[in-house]
Coordinates of C-alpha atoms in Angstrom, one line a residue:
A1 CA 24.1 -18.1 11.0
A2 CA 25.3 -16.5 7.7
V3 CA 21.9 -15.2 6.9
G4 CA 21.5 -13.6 10.3
I5 CA 24.9 -11.9 10.0
M6 CA 24.0 -10.7 6.5
L7 CA 20.7 -9.2 7.9
C8 CA 22.5 -7.4 10.7
Y9 CA 25.0 -5.8 8.3
A10 CA 22.2 -4.8 5.9
D11 CA 20.2 -3.2 8.7
R12 CA 23.1 -1.4 10.2
S13 CA 24.2 0.1 6.8
N14 CA 20.6 1.0 5.8
L15 CA 20.0 3.0 9.0
S16 CA 22.1 5.9 7.9
C17 CA 20.0 6.1 4.7
A18 CA 16.7 5.6 6.4
V19 CA 17.3 8.4 8.9
V20 CA 17.5 10.9 6.1
E21 CA 14.0 10.1 4.8
M22 CA 12.6 9.7 8.3
A23 CA 14.0 13.2 9.1
K24 CA 12.2 14.7 6.1
E25 CA 8.9 13.0 7.1
F26 CA 9.0 13.8 10.8
G27 CA 10.8 17.2 10.6
W28 CA 13.9 16.1 12.6
S29 CA 16.8 18.6 12.7
K30 CA 20.4 17.6 11.9
V31 CA 21.1 17.5 15.7
S32 CA 18.2 15.1 16.2
Q33 CA 19.5 12.9 13.4
G34 CA 22.9 12.9 15.0
V35 CA 21.5 11.9 18.4
I36 CA 19.5 9.1 16.8
L37 CA 22.5 7.7 14.9
S38 CA 24.9 8.2 17.8
S39 CA 22.5 6.4 20.2
F40 CA 22.2 3.5 17.8
Y41 CA 26.0 3.1 17.4
I42 CA 26.7 3.5 21.1
G43 CA 24.0 0.9 21.9
Y44 CA 25.4 -1.4 19.1
T45 CA 28.9 -1.1 20.6
L46 CA 27.8 -1.8 24.1
T47 CA 25.7 -4.8 23.1
Q48 CA 28.8 -6.4 21.5
V49 CA 30.3 -6.9 25.0
A50 CA 27.1 -8.3 26.4
G51 CA 26.6 -10.5 23.4
G52 CA 30.1 -12.0 23.8
H53 CA 29.3 -12.9 27.4
L54 CA 26.0 -14.4 26.5
A55 CA 27.6 -16.3 23.6
D56 CA 30.1 -17.8 26.0
R57 CA 27.2 -19.1 28.1
W58 CA 24.6 -20.2 25.5
G59 CA 26.4 -20.3 22.2
G60 CA 26.8 -17.9 19.4
K61 CA 23.9 -19.2 17.2
A62 CA 21.4 -18.8 20.0
V63 CA 22.6 -15.3 20.8
L64 CA 22.6 -14.3 17.2
A65 CA 19.1 -15.6 16.7
G66 CA 17.8 -13.7 19.8
G67 CA 19.6 -10.6 18.7
V68 CA 18.2 -10.7 15.1
A69 CA 14.7 -11.3 16.6
A70 CA 15.0 -8.4 18.9
W71 CA 16.4 -6.2 16.2
A72 CA 13.5 -7.2 13.8
L73 CA 11.0 -6.3 16.6
C74 CA 12.6 -2.9 17.1
A75 CA 12.7 -2.2 13.4
T76 CA 9.0 -3.1 13.1
V77 CA 8.0 -0.8 16.0
L78 CA 10.3 2.1 15.0
P79 CA 8.0 3.7 12.3
T80 CA 5.0 3.6 14.7
A81 CA 7.0 5.0 17.5
A82 CA 8.4 7.8 15.4
A83 CA 4.9 8.7 14.1
A84 CA 3.6 8.8 17.7
G85 CA 6.3 11.3 18.6
V86 CA 8.4 9.0 20.8
A87 CA 11.6 10.0 18.9
P88 CA 12.7 13.6 18.6

């Protein structure tokens, strides 16, 4: 569980650095960067509530494992989606 939590914190803190380089590569404006970061943090906040309910039902370790797996999948797909123009 500790490694999963560490990965989540590392990913969350690296996003603000990564968006700067991605903005340069894909030509995103400051407004687009703000929308991307805001969307991430709003989604992160909302999933805390859902994660709490799921953890009550199935246990924290299972929910953490599922969350880290989903996060890894999204992080893997993100560069391809950005290159395809899915993001601003």
